[in-house]
Amino acid sequence: MKNFVQEGNSLDYVHDAAVKAGVPVLINGILVIPATNAAAGQTFSGWIAGVYKLPCQAQAWAQNGLALYWDAANSRVTTTAAGNTKIGMTAAPKAAADVVGNVKLLPAV
């Protein structure tokens, strides 16, 4: 197809603060997982699609497909919508005691 550019699972970003590979950062309402470390103002490649193990609030997830949100104040995923940014859905059940969970990123459009 002549108009295809790329799959779009990762894109280049610039952030006003330094980023660390694998540590989520919210940019323009999209949760981005940096592929590399980058200094403030430096361009970096960031993943915006896929399933990632991310830090989570201690909440049980009984099934796949539950809506998830980014709690920027605590730098973690939560099922609490109020005051948080929707970033994806559960990709595997988890126990309430687990502090990481499998998250399927769903970028905002």
PDB file of N, CA and C in Angstrom:
ATOM      1  N   MET A   1       0.845  -1.169   0.000  1.00  0.00           N
ATOM      2  CA  MET A   1       0.000   0.000   0.000  1.00  0.00           C
ATOM      3  C   MET A   1       0.893   1.236   0.000  1.00  0.00           C
ATOM      4  N   LYS A   2       0.631   2.167  -0.863  1.00  0.00           N
ATOM      5  CA  LYS A   2       1.498   3.332  -1.049  1.00  0.00           C
ATOM      6  C   LYS A   2       1.469   4.318   0.116  1.00  0.00           C
ATOM      7  N   ASN A   3       0.368   4.389   0.851  1.00  0.00           N
ATOM      8  CA  ASN A   3       0.280   5.397   1.909  1.00  0.00           C
ATOM      9  C   ASN A   3       0.648   4.884   3.300  1.00  0.00           C
ATOM     10  N   PHE A   4       1.079   3.627   3.443  1.00  0.00           N
ATOM     11  CA  PHE A   4       1.497   3.072   4.732  1.00  0.00           C
ATOM     12  C   PHE A   4       2.834   3.679   5.153  1.00  0.00           C
ATOM     13  N   VAL A   5       2.921   4.119   6.416  1.00  0.00           N
ATOM     14  CA  VAL A   5       4.145   4.719   6.932  1.00  0.00           C
ATOM     15  C   VAL A   5       4.836   3.780   7.913  1.00  0.00           C
ATOM     16  N   GLN A   6       4.129   3.325   8.937  1.00  0.00           N
ATOM     17  CA  GLN A   6       4.681   2.422   9.948  1.00  0.00           C
ATOM     18  C   GLN A   6       3.551   1.844  10.772  1.00  0.00           C
ATOM     19  N   GLU A   7       3.835   0.803  11.561  1.00  0.00           N
ATOM     20  CA  GLU A   7       2.796   0.211  12.398  1.00  0.00           C
ATOM     21  C   GLU A   7       2.379   1.126  13.540  1.00  0.00           C
ATOM     22  N   GLY A   8       3.265   1.948  14.023  1.00  0.00           N
ATOM     23  CA  GLY A   8       2.912   2.920  15.046  1.00  0.00           C
ATOM     24  C   GLY A   8       2.923   2.398  16.471  1.00  0.00           C
ATOM     25  N   ASN A   9       3.566   1.264  16.723  1.00  0.00           N
ATOM     26  CA  ASN A   9       3.657   0.752  18.093  1.00  0.00           C
ATOM     27  C   ASN A   9       4.605   1.574  18.949  1.00  0.00           C
ATOM     28  N   SER A  10       5.545   2.257  18.304  1.00  0.00           N
ATOM     29  CA  SER A  10       6.431   3.189  19.001  1.00  0.00           C
ATOM     30  C   SER A  10       6.564   4.436  18.139  1.00  0.00           C
ATOM     31  N   LEU A  11       6.748   5.550  18.801  1.00  0.00           N
ATOM     32  CA  LEU A  11       6.911   6.843  18.129  1.00  0.00           C
ATOM     33  C   LEU A  11       8.021   7.611  18.829  1.00  0.00           C
ATOM     34  N   ASP A  12       8.509   8.647  18.180  1.00  0.00           N
ATOM     35  CA  ASP A  12       9.532   9.505  18.788  1.00  0.00           C
ATOM     36  C   ASP A  12       8.866  10.618  19.582  1.00  0.00           C
ATOM     37  N   TYR A  13       9.417  10.889  20.748  1.00  0.00           N
ATOM     38  CA  TYR A  13       8.891  11.912  21.649  1.00  0.00           C
ATOM     39  C   TYR A  13      10.030  12.764  22.179  1.00  0.00           C
ATOM     40  N   VAL A  14       9.672  13.933  22.694  1.00  0.00           N
ATOM     41  CA  VAL A  14      10.576  14.791  23.450  1.00  0.00           C
ATOM     42  C   VAL A  14       9.828  15.128  24.731  1.00  0.00           C
ATOM     43  N   HIS A  15      10.506  14.985  25.867  1.00  0.00           N
ATOM     44  CA  HIS A  15       9.868  15.278  27.155  1.00  0.00           C
ATOM     45  C   HIS A  15      10.657  16.364  27.867  1.00  0.00           C
ATOM     46  N   ASP A  16       9.969  17.163  28.672  1.00  0.00           N
ATOM     47  CA  ASP A  16      10.637  18.261  29.371  1.00  0.00           C
ATOM     48  C   ASP A  16      11.459  17.814  30.572  1.00  0.00           C
ATOM     49  N   ALA A  17      11.380  16.542  30.904  1.00  0.00           N
ATOM     50  CA  ALA A  17      12.195  15.972  31.982  1.00  0.00           C
ATOM     51  C   ALA A  17      12.926  14.747  31.431  1.00  0.00           C
ATOM     52  N   ALA A  18      13.970  14.342  32.104  1.00  0.00           N
ATOM     53  CA  ALA A  18      14.698  13.136  31.698  1.00  0.00           C
ATOM     54  C   ALA A  18      13.784  11.928  31.807  1.00  0.00           C
ATOM     55  N   VAL A  19      13.978  10.948  30.921  1.00  0.00           N
ATOM     56  CA  VAL A  19      13.211   9.702  30.971  1.00  0.00           C
ATOM     57  C   VAL A  19      14.173   8.530  31.089  1.00  0.00           C
ATOM     58  N   LYS A  20      13.673   7.445  31.676  1.00  0.00           N
ATOM     59  CA  LYS A  20      14.479   6.245  31.863  1.00  0.00           C
ATOM     60  C   LYS A  20      13.791   5.085  31.141  1.00  0.00           C
ATOM     61  N   ALA A  21      14.568   4.285  30.457  1.00  0.00           N
ATOM     62  CA  ALA A  21      14.030   3.145  29.718  1.00  0.00           C
ATOM     63  C   ALA A  21      13.142   2.283  30.610  1.00  0.00           C
ATOM     64  N   GLY A  22      11.926   2.000  30.129  1.00  0.00           N
ATOM     65  CA  GLY A  22      11.010   1.136  30.850  1.00  0.00           C
ATOM     66  C   GLY A  22      10.185   1.809  31.924  1.00  0.00           C
ATOM     67  N   VAL A  23      10.469   3.072  32.244  1.00  0.00           N
ATOM     68  CA  VAL A  23       9.724   3.785  33.282  1.00  0.00           C
ATOM     69  C   VAL A  23       8.665   4.656  32.604  1.00  0.00           C
ATOM     70  N   PRO A  24       7.375   4.350  32.826  1.00  0.00           N
ATOM     71  CA  PRO A  24       6.301   5.065  32.135  1.00  0.00           C
ATOM     72  C   PRO A  24       6.303   6.567  32.399  1.00  0.00           C
ATOM     73  N   VAL A  25       5.907   7.313  31.358  1.00  0.00           N
ATOM     74  CA  VAL A  25       5.758   8.758  31.463  1.00  0.00           C
ATOM     75  C   VAL A  25       4.513   9.155  30.666  1.00  0.00           C
ATOM     76  N   LEU A  26       3.725  10.066  31.217  1.00  0.00           N
ATOM     77  CA  LEU A  26       2.514  10.525  30.553  1.00  0.00           C
ATOM     78  C   LEU A  26       2.858  11.735  29.698  1.00  0.00           C
ATOM     79  N   ILE A  27       2.588  11.631  28.380  1.00  0.00           N
ATOM     80  CA  ILE A  27       2.860  12.728  27.446  1.00  0.00           C
ATOM     81  C   ILE A  27       1.603  12.965  26.626  1.00  0.00           C
ATOM     82  N   ASN A  28       1.059  14.151  26.715  1.00  0.00           N
ATOM     83  CA  ASN A  28      -0.156  14.513  25.959  1.00  0.00           C
ATOM     84  C   ASN A  28      -1.292  13.518  26.174  1.00  0.00           C
ATOM     85  N   GLY A  29      -1.445  13.034  27.392  1.00  0.00           N
ATOM     86  CA  GLY A  29      -2.523  12.108  27.716  1.00  0.00           C
ATOM     87  C   GLY A  29      -2.290  10.682  27.274  1.00  0.00           C
ATOM     88  N   ILE A  30      -1.074  10.364  26.821  1.00  0.00           N
ATOM     89  CA  ILE A  30      -0.741   9.008  26.376  1.00  0.00           C
ATOM     90  C   ILE A  30       0.366   8.465  27.275  1.00  0.00           C
ATOM     91  N   LEU A  31       0.190   7.255  27.786  1.00  0.00           N
ATOM     92  CA  LEU A  31       1.249   6.642  28.577  1.00  0.00           C
ATOM     93  C   LEU A  31       2.294   6.076  27.624  1.00  0.00           C
ATOM     94  N   VAL A  32       3.516   6.577  27.745  1.00  0.00           N
ATOM     95  CA  VAL A  32       4.626   6.194  26.876  1.00  0.00           C
ATOM     96  C   VAL A  32       5.646   5.419  27.703  1.00  0.00           C
ATOM     97  N   ILE A  33       6.125   4.290  27.163  1.00  0.00           N
ATOM     98  CA  ILE A  33       7.165   3.505  27.807  1.00  0.00           C
ATOM     99  C   ILE A  33       8.458   3.766  27.027  1.00  0.00           C
ATOM    100  N   PRO A  34       9.379   4.583  27.564  1.00  0.00           N
ATOM    101  CA  PRO A  34      10.616   4.882  26.838  1.00  0.00           C
ATOM    102  C   PRO A  34      11.432   3.624  26.556  1.00  0.00           C
ATOM    103  N   ALA A  35      11.952   3.540  25.331  1.00  0.00           N
ATOM    104  CA  ALA A  35      12.791   2.410  24.942  1.00  0.00           C
ATOM    105  C   ALA A  35      14.234   2.616  25.385  1.00  0.00           C
ATOM    106  N   THR A  36      14.615   3.876  25.610  1.00  0.00           N
ATOM    107  CA  THR A  36      15.981   4.217  26.015  1.00  0.00           C
ATOM    108  C   THR A  36      15.940   5.343  27.039  1.00  0.00           C
ATOM    109  N   ASN A  37      17.053   5.561  27.702  1.00  0.00           N
ATOM    110  CA  ASN A  37      17.187   6.732  28.569  1.00  0.00           C
ATOM    111  C   ASN A  37      17.360   7.960  27.694  1.00  0.00           C
ATOM    112  N   ALA A  38      16.870   9.102  28.164  1.00  0.00           N
ATOM    113  CA  ALA A  38      17.052  10.351  27.419  1.00  0.00           C
ATOM    114  C   ALA A  38      17.049  11.518  28.393  1.00  0.00           C
ATOM    115  N   ALA A  39      17.895  12.496  28.112  1.00  0.00           N
ATOM    116  CA  ALA A  39      17.946  13.714  28.923  1.00  0.00           C
ATOM    117  C   ALA A  39      16.733  14.597  28.589  1.00  0.00           C
ATOM    118  N   ALA A  40      16.437  15.530  29.448  1.00  0.00           N
ATOM    119  CA  ALA A  40      15.348  16.468  29.205  1.00  0.00           C
ATOM    120  C   ALA A  40      15.546  17.163  27.858  1.00  0.00           C
ATOM    121  N   GLY A  41      14.484  17.228  27.068  1.00  0.00           N
ATOM    122  CA  GLY A  41      14.542  17.882  25.777  1.00  0.00           C
ATOM    123  C   GLY A  41      15.134  17.050  24.656  1.00  0.00           C
ATOM    124  N   GLN A  42      15.592  15.847  24.953  1.00  0.00           N
ATOM    125  CA  GLN A  42      16.212  14.973  23.949  1.00  0.00           C
ATOM    126  C   GLN A  42      15.144  14.043  23.354  1.00  0.00           C
ATOM    127  N   THR A  43      15.220  13.783  22.064  1.00  0.00           N
ATOM    128  CA  THR A  43      14.287  12.875  21.398  1.00  0.00           C
ATOM    129  C   THR A  43      14.566  11.434  21.808  1.00  0.00           C
ATOM    130  N   PHE A  44      13.495  10.677  22.052  1.00  0.00           N
ATOM    131  CA  PHE A  44      13.619   9.262  22.391  1.00  0.00           C
ATOM    132  C   PHE A  44      12.466   8.494  21.755  1.00  0.00           C
ATOM    133  N   SER A  45      12.663   7.213  21.563  1.00  0.00           N
ATOM    134  CA  SER A  45      11.614   6.341  21.049  1.00  0.00           C
ATOM    135  C   SER A  45      10.827   5.799  22.231  1.00  0.00           C
ATOM    136  N   GLY A  46       9.509   5.842  22.115  1.00  0.00           N
ATOM    137  CA  GLY A  46       8.662   5.360  23.196  1.00  0.00           C
ATOM    138  C   GLY A  46       7.561   4.450  22.695  1.00  0.00           C
ATOM    139  N   TRP A  47       7.329   3.354  23.420  1.00  0.00           N
ATOM    140  CA  TRP A  47       6.283   2.402  23.075  1.00  0.00           C
ATOM    141  C   TRP A  47       4.938   2.922  23.546  1.00  0.00           C
ATOM    142  N   ILE A  48       3.919   2.823  22.682  1.00  0.00           N
ATOM    143  CA  ILE A  48       2.571   3.270  23.035  1.00  0.00           C
ATOM    144  C   ILE A  48       1.543   2.159  22.841  1.00  0.00           C
ATOM    145  N   ALA A  49       2.003   0.978  22.453  1.00  0.00           N
ATOM    146  CA  ALA A  49       1.109  -0.161  22.267  1.00  0.00           C
ATOM    147  C   ALA A  49       1.815  -1.416  22.775  1.00  0.00           C
ATOM    148  N   GLY A  50       1.024  -2.400  23.150  1.00  0.00           N
ATOM    149  CA  GLY A  50       1.580  -3.649  23.644  1.00  0.00           C
ATOM    150  C   GLY A  50       1.162  -3.924  25.073  1.00  0.00           C
ATOM    151  N   VAL A  51       1.682  -5.002  25.630  1.00  0.00           N
ATOM    152  CA  VAL A  51       1.392  -5.393  27.013  1.00  0.00           C
ATOM    153  C   VAL A  51       2.677  -5.267  27.819  1.00  0.00           C
ATOM    154  N   TYR A  52       2.598  -4.598  28.967  1.00  0.00           N
ATOM    155  CA  TYR A  52       3.767  -4.331  29.806  1.00  0.00           C
ATOM    156  C   TYR A  52       3.459  -4.642  31.258  1.00  0.00           C
ATOM    157  N   LYS A  53       4.477  -5.089  32.000  1.00  0.00           N
ATOM    158  CA  LYS A  53       4.381  -5.205  33.455  1.00  0.00           C
ATOM    159  C   LYS A  53       4.659  -3.821  34.012  1.00  0.00           C
ATOM    160  N   LEU A  54       3.658  -3.252  34.708  1.00  0.00           N
ATOM    161  CA  LEU A  54       3.778  -1.891  35.219  1.00  0.00           C
ATOM    162  C   LEU A  54       3.444  -1.842  36.700  1.00  0.00           C
ATOM    163  N   PRO A  55       3.985  -0.834  37.401  1.00  0.00           N
ATOM    164  CA  PRO A  55       3.655  -0.682  38.820  1.00  0.00           C
ATOM    165  C   PRO A  55       2.167  -0.369  38.964  1.00  0.00           C
ATOM    166  N   CYS A  56       1.540  -1.021  39.949  1.00  0.00           N
ATOM    167  CA  CYS A  56       0.093  -0.899  40.125  1.00  0.00           C
ATOM    168  C   CYS A  56      -0.285  -0.688  41.576  1.00  0.00           C
ATOM    169  N   GLN A  57      -1.433  -0.073  41.756  1.00  0.00           N
ATOM    170  CA  GLN A  57      -2.028   0.025  43.078  1.00  0.00           C
ATOM    171  C   GLN A  57      -2.388  -1.394  43.530  1.00  0.00           C
ATOM    172  N   ALA A  58      -2.351  -1.643  44.816  1.00  0.00           N
ATOM    173  CA  ALA A  58      -2.689  -2.966  45.356  1.00  0.00           C
ATOM    174  C   ALA A  58      -4.202  -3.173  45.261  1.00  0.00           C
ATOM    175  N   GLN A  59      -4.632  -3.649  44.097  1.00  0.00           N
ATOM    176  CA  GLN A  59      -6.044  -3.940  43.828  1.00  0.00           C
ATOM    177  C   GLN A  59      -6.104  -5.267  43.083  1.00  0.00           C
ATOM    178  N   ALA A  60      -7.143  -6.042  43.313  1.00  0.00           N
ATOM    179  CA  ALA A  60      -7.311  -7.298  42.576  1.00  0.00           C
ATOM    180  C   ALA A  60      -7.942  -7.015  41.216  1.00  0.00           C
ATOM    181  N   TRP A  61      -7.461  -7.725  40.197  1.00  0.00           N
ATOM    182  CA  TRP A  61      -8.067  -7.690  38.866  1.00  0.00           C
ATOM    183  C   TRP A  61      -8.576  -9.093  38.607  1.00  0.00           C
ATOM    184  N   ALA A  62      -9.883  -9.270  38.549  1.00  0.00           N
ATOM    185  CA  ALA A  62     -10.462 -10.596  38.411  1.00  0.00           C
ATOM    186  C   ALA A  62     -10.433 -11.122  36.979  1.00  0.00           C
ATOM    187  N   GLN A  63     -10.331 -10.226  36.011  1.00  0.00           N
ATOM    188  CA  GLN A  63     -10.408 -10.674  34.623  1.00  0.00           C
ATOM    189  C   GLN A  63      -9.697  -9.709  33.682  1.00  0.00           C
ATOM    190  N   ASN A  64      -9.532 -10.119  32.443  1.00  0.00           N
ATOM    191  CA  ASN A  64      -8.956  -9.269  31.409  1.00  0.00           C
ATOM    192  C   ASN A  64      -9.995  -8.259  30.926  1.00  0.00           C
ATOM    193  N   GLY A  65      -9.513  -7.128  30.423  1.00  0.00           N
ATOM    194  CA  GLY A  65     -10.395  -6.151  29.801  1.00  0.00           C
ATOM    195  C   GLY A  65     -10.956  -5.090  30.707  1.00  0.00           C
ATOM    196  N   LEU A  66     -10.551  -5.064  31.984  1.00  0.00           N
ATOM    197  CA  LEU A  66     -11.014  -4.000  32.878  1.00  0.00           C
ATOM    198  C   LEU A  66     -10.265  -2.710  32.551  1.00  0.00           C
ATOM    199  N   ALA A  67     -10.952  -1.588  32.567  1.00  0.00           N
ATOM    200  CA  ALA A  67     -10.329  -0.296  32.262  1.00  0.00           C
ATOM    201  C   ALA A  67      -9.292   0.060  33.317  1.00  0.00           C
ATOM    202  N   LEU A  68      -8.153   0.598  32.856  1.00  0.00           N
ATOM    203  CA  LEU A  68      -7.072   1.006  33.750  1.00  0.00           C
ATOM    204  C   LEU A  68      -6.708   2.466  33.506  1.00  0.00           C
ATOM    205  N   TYR A  69      -6.199   3.101  34.545  1.00  0.00           N
ATOM    206  CA  TYR A  69      -5.894   4.534  34.535  1.00  0.00           C
ATOM    207  C   TYR A  69      -4.506   4.760  35.116  1.00  0.00           C
ATOM    208  N   TRP A  70      -3.877   5.878  34.726  1.00  0.00           N
ATOM    209  CA  TRP A  70      -2.569   6.240  35.252  1.00  0.00           C
ATOM    210  C   TRP A  70      -2.758   7.238  36.375  1.00  0.00           C
ATOM    211  N   ASP A  71      -2.305   6.881  37.556  1.00  0.00           N
ATOM    212  CA  ASP A  71      -2.307   7.736  38.741  1.00  0.00           C
ATOM    213  C   ASP A  71      -0.974   8.473  38.748  1.00  0.00           C
ATOM    214  N   ALA A  72      -0.947   9.672  38.151  1.00  0.00           N
ATOM    215  CA  ALA A  72       0.303  10.428  37.996  1.00  0.00           C
ATOM    216  C   ALA A  72       0.903  10.828  39.341  1.00  0.00           C
ATOM    217  N   ALA A  73       0.078  11.079  40.332  1.00  0.00           N
ATOM    218  CA  ALA A  73       0.584  11.493  41.647  1.00  0.00           C
ATOM    219  C   ALA A  73       1.414  10.399  42.300  1.00  0.00           C
ATOM    220  N   ASN A  74       1.066   9.134  42.013  1.00  0.00           N
ATOM    221  CA  ASN A  74       1.771   8.007  42.624  1.00  0.00           C
ATOM    222  C   ASN A  74       2.555   7.170  41.611  1.00  0.00           C
ATOM    223  N   SER A  75       2.566   7.591  40.346  1.00  0.00           N
ATOM    224  CA  SER A  75       3.282   6.890  39.261  1.00  0.00           C
ATOM    225  C   SER A  75       2.953   5.400  39.226  1.00  0.00           C
ATOM    226  N   ARG A  76       1.651   5.108  39.120  1.00  0.00           N
ATOM    227  CA  ARG A  76       1.215   3.717  39.079  1.00  0.00           C
ATOM    228  C   ARG A  76      -0.141   3.592  38.382  1.00  0.00           C
ATOM    229  N   VAL A  77      -0.452   2.371  38.003  1.00  0.00           N
ATOM    230  CA  VAL A  77      -1.715   2.038  37.367  1.00  0.00           C
ATOM    231  C   VAL A  77      -2.760   1.771  38.440  1.00  0.00           C
ATOM    232  N   THR A  78      -4.001   2.157  38.143  1.00  0.00           N
ATOM    233  CA  THR A  78      -5.104   1.946  39.069  1.00  0.00           C
ATOM    234  C   THR A  78      -6.389   1.681  38.288  1.00  0.00           C
ATOM    235  N   THR A  79      -7.386   1.129  38.968  1.00  0.00           N
ATOM    236  CA  THR A  79      -8.706   0.981  38.362  1.00  0.00           C
ATOM    237  C   THR A  79      -9.594   2.181  38.682  1.00  0.00           C
ATOM    238  N   THR A  80      -9.075   3.127  39.443  1.00  0.00           N
ATOM    239  CA  THR A  80      -9.824   4.311  39.831  1.00  0.00           C
ATOM    240  C   THR A  80      -9.787   5.358  38.721  1.00  0.00           C
ATOM    241  N   ALA A  81     -10.951   5.694  38.189  1.00  0.00           N
ATOM    242  CA  ALA A  81     -11.041   6.651  37.081  1.00  0.00           C
ATOM    243  C   ALA A  81     -10.912   8.105  37.540  1.00  0.00           C
ATOM    244  N   ALA A  82     -11.508   8.440  38.665  1.00  0.00           N
ATOM    245  CA  ALA A  82     -11.581   9.826  39.122  1.00  0.00           C
ATOM    246  C   ALA A  82     -10.195  10.451  39.275  1.00  0.00           C
ATOM    247  N   GLY A  83      -9.953  11.542  38.538  1.00  0.00           N
ATOM    248  CA  GLY A  83      -8.698  12.278  38.646  1.00  0.00           C
ATOM    249  C   GLY A  83      -7.521  11.647  37.932  1.00  0.00           C
ATOM    250  N   ASN A  84      -7.748  10.554  37.194  1.00  0.00           N
ATOM    251  CA  ASN A  84      -6.663   9.844  36.525  1.00  0.00           C
ATOM    252  C   ASN A  84      -6.904   9.768  35.015  1.00  0.00           C
ATOM    253  N   THR A  85      -5.876   9.407  34.260  1.00  0.00           N
ATOM    254  CA  THR A  85      -5.936   9.336  32.801  1.00  0.00           C
ATOM    255  C   THR A  85      -6.078   7.888  32.359  1.00  0.00           C
ATOM    256  N   LYS A  86      -7.081   7.607  31.513  1.00  0.00           N
ATOM    257  CA  LYS A  86      -7.269   6.243  31.006  1.00  0.00           C
ATOM    258  C   LYS A  86      -6.100   5.882  30.098  1.00  0.00           C
ATOM    259  N   ILE A  87      -5.500   4.703  30.362  1.00  0.00           N
ATOM    260  CA  ILE A  87      -4.304   4.312  29.598  1.00  0.00           C
ATOM    261  C   ILE A  87      -4.402   2.922  28.981  1.00  0.00           C
ATOM    262  N   GLY A  88      -5.380   2.121  29.380  1.00  0.00           N
ATOM    263  CA  GLY A  88      -5.445   0.785  28.826  1.00  0.00           C
ATOM    264  C   GLY A  88      -6.409  -0.109  29.562  1.00  0.00           C
ATOM    265  N   MET A  89      -6.074  -1.415  29.530  1.00  0.00           N
ATOM    266  CA  MET A  89      -6.936  -2.398  30.177  1.00  0.00           C
ATOM    267  C   MET A  89      -6.095  -3.529  30.754  1.00  0.00           C
ATOM    268  N   THR A  90      -6.705  -4.282  31.659  1.00  0.00           N
ATOM    269  CA  THR A  90      -6.018  -5.415  32.260  1.00  0.00           C
ATOM    270  C   THR A  90      -5.748  -6.477  31.196  1.00  0.00           C
ATOM    271  N   ALA A  91      -4.556  -7.084  31.259  1.00  0.00           N
ATOM    272  CA  ALA A  91      -4.182  -8.121  30.303  1.00  0.00           C
ATOM    273  C   ALA A  91      -4.002  -9.472  30.978  1.00  0.00           C
ATOM    274  N   ALA A  92      -4.171  -9.508  32.295  1.00  0.00           N
ATOM    275  CA  ALA A  92      -4.122 -10.755  33.062  1.00  0.00           C
ATOM    276  C   ALA A  92      -4.667 -10.456  34.457  1.00  0.00           C
ATOM    277  N   PRO A  93      -5.347 -11.401  35.070  1.00  0.00           N
ATOM    278  CA  PRO A  93      -5.797 -11.205  36.438  1.00  0.00           C
ATOM    279  C   PRO A  93      -4.604 -11.019  37.373  1.00  0.00           C
ATOM    280  N   LYS A  94      -4.812 -10.317  38.489  1.00  0.00           N
ATOM    281  CA  LYS A  94      -3.761 -10.184  39.502  1.00  0.00           C
ATOM    282  C   LYS A  94      -4.382 -10.135  40.877  1.00  0.00           C
ATOM    283  N   ALA A  95      -3.617 -10.560  41.864  1.00  0.00           N
ATOM    284  CA  ALA A  95      -4.064 -10.544  43.256  1.00  0.00           C
ATOM    285  C   ALA A  95      -3.926  -9.136  43.830  1.00  0.00           C
ATOM    286  N   ALA A  96      -4.708  -8.828  44.844  1.00  0.00           N
ATOM    287  CA  ALA A  96      -4.678  -7.505  45.464  1.00  0.00           C
ATOM    288  C   ALA A  96      -3.294  -7.169  46.014  1.00  0.00           C
ATOM    289  N   ALA A  97      -2.547  -8.156  46.471  1.00  0.00           N
ATOM    290  CA  ALA A  97      -1.225  -7.915  47.053  1.00  0.00           C
ATOM    291  C   ALA A  97      -0.149  -7.617  45.999  1.00  0.00           C
ATOM    292  N   ASP A  98      -0.412  -7.956  44.734  1.00  0.00           N
ATOM    293  CA  ASP A  98       0.580  -7.730  43.678  1.00  0.00           C
ATOM    294  C   ASP A  98       0.749  -6.237  43.406  1.00  0.00           C
ATOM    295  N   VAL A  99       1.996  -5.790  43.295  1.00  0.00           N
ATOM    296  CA  VAL A  99       2.268  -4.364  43.046  1.00  0.00           C
ATOM    297  C   VAL A  99       2.685  -4.106  41.599  1.00  0.00           C
ATOM    298  N   VAL A 100       2.679  -5.139  40.773  1.00  0.00           N
ATOM    299  CA  VAL A 100       2.857  -5.004  39.323  1.00  0.00           C
ATOM    300  C   VAL A 100       1.766  -5.819  38.648  1.00  0.00           C
ATOM    301  N   GLY A 101       1.396  -5.401  37.443  1.00  0.00           N
ATOM    302  CA  GLY A 101       0.374  -6.121  36.706  1.00  0.00           C
ATOM    303  C   GLY A 101       0.606  -5.996  35.217  1.00  0.00           C
ATOM    304  N   ASN A 102       0.002  -6.903  34.448  1.00  0.00           N
ATOM    305  CA  ASN A 102       0.100  -6.864  32.999  1.00  0.00           C
ATOM    306  C   ASN A 102      -0.951  -5.899  32.452  1.00  0.00           C
ATOM    307  N   VAL A 103      -0.461  -4.876  31.751  1.00  0.00           N
ATOM    308  CA  VAL A 103      -1.315  -3.799  31.253  1.00  0.00           C
ATOM    309  C   VAL A 103      -1.215  -3.746  29.739  1.00  0.00           C
ATOM    310  N   LYS A 104      -2.358  -3.772  29.059  1.00  0.00           N
ATOM    311  CA  LYS A 104      -2.432  -3.577  27.610  1.00  0.00           C
ATOM    312  C   LYS A 104      -2.665  -2.090  27.373  1.00  0.00           C
ATOM    313  N   LEU A 105      -1.656  -1.433  26.783  1.00  0.00           N
ATOM    314  CA  LEU A 105      -1.778  -0.003  26.508  1.00  0.00           C
ATOM    315  C   LEU A 105      -2.761   0.236  25.367  1.00  0.00           C
ATOM    316  N   LEU A 106      -3.600   1.218  25.548  1.00  0.00           N
ATOM    317  CA  LEU A 106      -4.550   1.651  24.525  1.00  0.00           C
ATOM    318  C   LEU A 106      -4.394   3.156  24.369  1.00  0.00           C
ATOM    319  N   PRO A 107      -3.577   3.595  23.436  1.00  0.00           N
ATOM    320  CA  PRO A 107      -3.304   5.029  23.307  1.00  0.00           C
ATOM    321  C   PRO A 107      -4.560   5.829  22.980  1.00  0.00           C
ATOM    322  N   ALA A 108      -4.623   7.018  23.526  1.00  0.00           N
ATOM    323  CA  ALA A 108      -5.733   7.939  23.233  1.00  0.00           C
ATOM    324  C   ALA A 108      -5.658   8.375  21.785  1.00  0.00           C
ATOM    325  N   VAL A 109      -6.786   8.630  21.206  1.00  0.00           N
ATOM    326  CA  VAL A 109      -6.825   9.076  19.810  1.00  0.00           C
ATOM    327  C   VAL A 109      -7.499  10.424  19.759  1.00  0.00           C
TER     328      VAL A 109
END
